[in-house]
C-alpha positions in Angstrom: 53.9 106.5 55.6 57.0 105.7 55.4 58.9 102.3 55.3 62.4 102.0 56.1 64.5 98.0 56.3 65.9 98.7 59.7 67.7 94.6 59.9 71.0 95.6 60.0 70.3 98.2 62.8 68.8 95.5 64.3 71.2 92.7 64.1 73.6 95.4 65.5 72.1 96.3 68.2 71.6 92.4 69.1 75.2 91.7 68.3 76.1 94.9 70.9 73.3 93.1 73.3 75.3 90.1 73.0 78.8 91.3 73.9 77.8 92.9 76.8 76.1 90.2 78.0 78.7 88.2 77.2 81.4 90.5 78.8 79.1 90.8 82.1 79.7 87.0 82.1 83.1 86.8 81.6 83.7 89.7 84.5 80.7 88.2 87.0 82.7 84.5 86.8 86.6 86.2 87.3 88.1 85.6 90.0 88.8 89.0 90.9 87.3 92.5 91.9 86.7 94.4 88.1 85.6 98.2 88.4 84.8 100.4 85.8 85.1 104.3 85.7 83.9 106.8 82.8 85.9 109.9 81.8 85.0 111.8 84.6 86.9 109.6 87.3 83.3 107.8 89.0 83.0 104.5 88.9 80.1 103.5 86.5 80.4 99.6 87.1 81.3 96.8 89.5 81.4 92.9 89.0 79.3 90.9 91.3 82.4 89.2 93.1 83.2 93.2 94.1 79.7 93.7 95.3 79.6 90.4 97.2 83.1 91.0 98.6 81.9 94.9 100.4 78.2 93.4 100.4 76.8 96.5 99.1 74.6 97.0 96.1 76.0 98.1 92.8 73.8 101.8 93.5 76.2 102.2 96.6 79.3 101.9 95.0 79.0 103.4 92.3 80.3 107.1 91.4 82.4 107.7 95.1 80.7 105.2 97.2 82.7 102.9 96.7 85.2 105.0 98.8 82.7 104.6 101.7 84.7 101.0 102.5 88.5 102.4 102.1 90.6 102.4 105.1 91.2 105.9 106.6 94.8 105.3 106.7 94.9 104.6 103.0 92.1 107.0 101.6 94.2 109.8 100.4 97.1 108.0 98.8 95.2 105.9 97.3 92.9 108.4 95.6 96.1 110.4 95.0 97.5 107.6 93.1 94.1 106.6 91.0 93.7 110.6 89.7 97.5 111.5 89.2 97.1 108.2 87.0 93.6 109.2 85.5 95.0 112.4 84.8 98.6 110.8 83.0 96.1 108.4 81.2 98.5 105.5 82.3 98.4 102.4 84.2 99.1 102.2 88.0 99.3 99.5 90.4 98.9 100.5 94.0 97.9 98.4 97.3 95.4 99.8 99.9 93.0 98.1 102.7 89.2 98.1 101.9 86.6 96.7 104.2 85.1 93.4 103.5 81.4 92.6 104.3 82.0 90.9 107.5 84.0 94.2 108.8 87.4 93.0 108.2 90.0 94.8 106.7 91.8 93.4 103.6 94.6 94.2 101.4 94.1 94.4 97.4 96.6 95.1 94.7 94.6 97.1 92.6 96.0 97.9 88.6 93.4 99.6 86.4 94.5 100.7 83.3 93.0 103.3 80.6 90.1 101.7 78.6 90.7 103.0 75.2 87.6 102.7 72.7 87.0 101.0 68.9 88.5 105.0 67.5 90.7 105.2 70.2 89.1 107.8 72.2 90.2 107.5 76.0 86.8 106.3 77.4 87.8 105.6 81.5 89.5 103.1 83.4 88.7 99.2 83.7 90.2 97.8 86.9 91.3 94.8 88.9 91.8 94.0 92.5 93.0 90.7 93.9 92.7 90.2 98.1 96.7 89.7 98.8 96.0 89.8 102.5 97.5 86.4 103.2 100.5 87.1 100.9 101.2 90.4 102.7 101.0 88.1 106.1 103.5 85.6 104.5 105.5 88.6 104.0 105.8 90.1 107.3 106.2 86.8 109.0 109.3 86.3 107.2 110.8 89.7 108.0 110.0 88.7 111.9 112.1 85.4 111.1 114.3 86.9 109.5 114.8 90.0 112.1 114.8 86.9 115.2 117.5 85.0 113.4 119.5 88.2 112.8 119.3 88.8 116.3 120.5 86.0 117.5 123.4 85.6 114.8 124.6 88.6 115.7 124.5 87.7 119.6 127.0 84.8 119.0 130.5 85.1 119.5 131.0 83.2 116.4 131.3 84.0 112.4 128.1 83.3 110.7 126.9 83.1 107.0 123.6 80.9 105.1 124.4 80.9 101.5 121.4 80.1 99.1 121.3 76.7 97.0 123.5 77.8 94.6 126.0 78.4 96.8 125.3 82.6 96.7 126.4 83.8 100.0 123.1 85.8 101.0 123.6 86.6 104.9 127.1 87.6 106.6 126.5 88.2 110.4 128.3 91.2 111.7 131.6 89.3 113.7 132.1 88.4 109.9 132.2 91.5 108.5 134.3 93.0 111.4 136.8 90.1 111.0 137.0 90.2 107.7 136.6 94.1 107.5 135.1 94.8 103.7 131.3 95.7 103.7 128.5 93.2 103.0 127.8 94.6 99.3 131.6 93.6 98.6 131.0 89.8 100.2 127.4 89.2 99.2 127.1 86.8 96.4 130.5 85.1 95.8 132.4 88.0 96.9 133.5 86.1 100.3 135.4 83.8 98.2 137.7 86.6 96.9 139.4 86.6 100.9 139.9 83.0 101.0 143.6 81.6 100.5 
């Protein structure tokens, strides 16, 4: 027989028990999608706020699956994107539509980034994705309001500019510019105060 003190083994392994629980935690309560991939570009792991947001189990998303819920129109590029990346071993930020559990389609900003272990051995990617669907929204209603007022500025007879809060000339309607004949780039900013007596 042989007898061997094995505590230290065993405190280690606890201590390793630990952080991971702890770490599962910490990536269950974020408030955003967290992914995990190993060296060979599959996805080994998904936080419970990913899984609740496709409504899958973790057995369906990982490896490829999880590519089961990415829009058609984004599949490619966004794949492109996440190996050209994988391959570079750098970050990347990218935005693609994935399907959420009750069948709608939302935007996420993914970013992953290379998870580099305690030797420094590339070991994968570690990922985030944060649902900007109401930003990107926001966004396009603003270029509508903005493309309307254009219109209609440019459908008046008369010269029209809106200058921000610090007085920075932002818009110069186009009887401006043909009045005044130098481009916007030259008048933008305070460059319209350069024509005036």
């Amino acid at each position: 027989a042989f007898i061997r003190d094995i505590t230290g083994r065993t405190r280690a392994e606890a201590a390793l028990r630990e952080s991971e629980q702890r770490f599962r935690s910490t990536a269950n309560a974020a408030p955003v999608l967290i992914w995990m991939s190993a060296k060979d570009k599959k996805c080994t792991w998904f936080n419970q706020r990913w899984l609740d947001f496709v409504g899958r189990e973790i057995e369906q998303e990982l490896g490829d699956g999880w590519c089961d819920n990415l829009h058609p129109a984004d599949f490619d590029r966004a794949l492109d994107t996440y190996h050209a990346a994988f391959d570079a071993r750098r970050p990347y930020e990218m935005e693609y539509r994935l399907q959420r559990d009750d069948g709608a389609w939302r935007w996420l900003l993914e970013r992953g980034t290379p998870n580099v272990g305690p030797g420094g051995s590339f070991e994968g990617y570690i990922g985030t994705c944060i649902d900007i669907t109401e930003h990107r929204e926001t966004l396009e209603q603003l270029r509508e309001s903005r493309a309307r007022l254009k219109t209609l500025t440019e459908s008046l007879p008369q010269m029209i500019y809106t200058c921000m809060r610090d007085g920075h000339c932002d818009y110069l309607s186009r009887q401006w510019l043909d009045y005044t004949g130098r481009s916007e780039t030259q008048q933008i900013g305070n460059g319209w105060l350069e024509q005036l007596h």
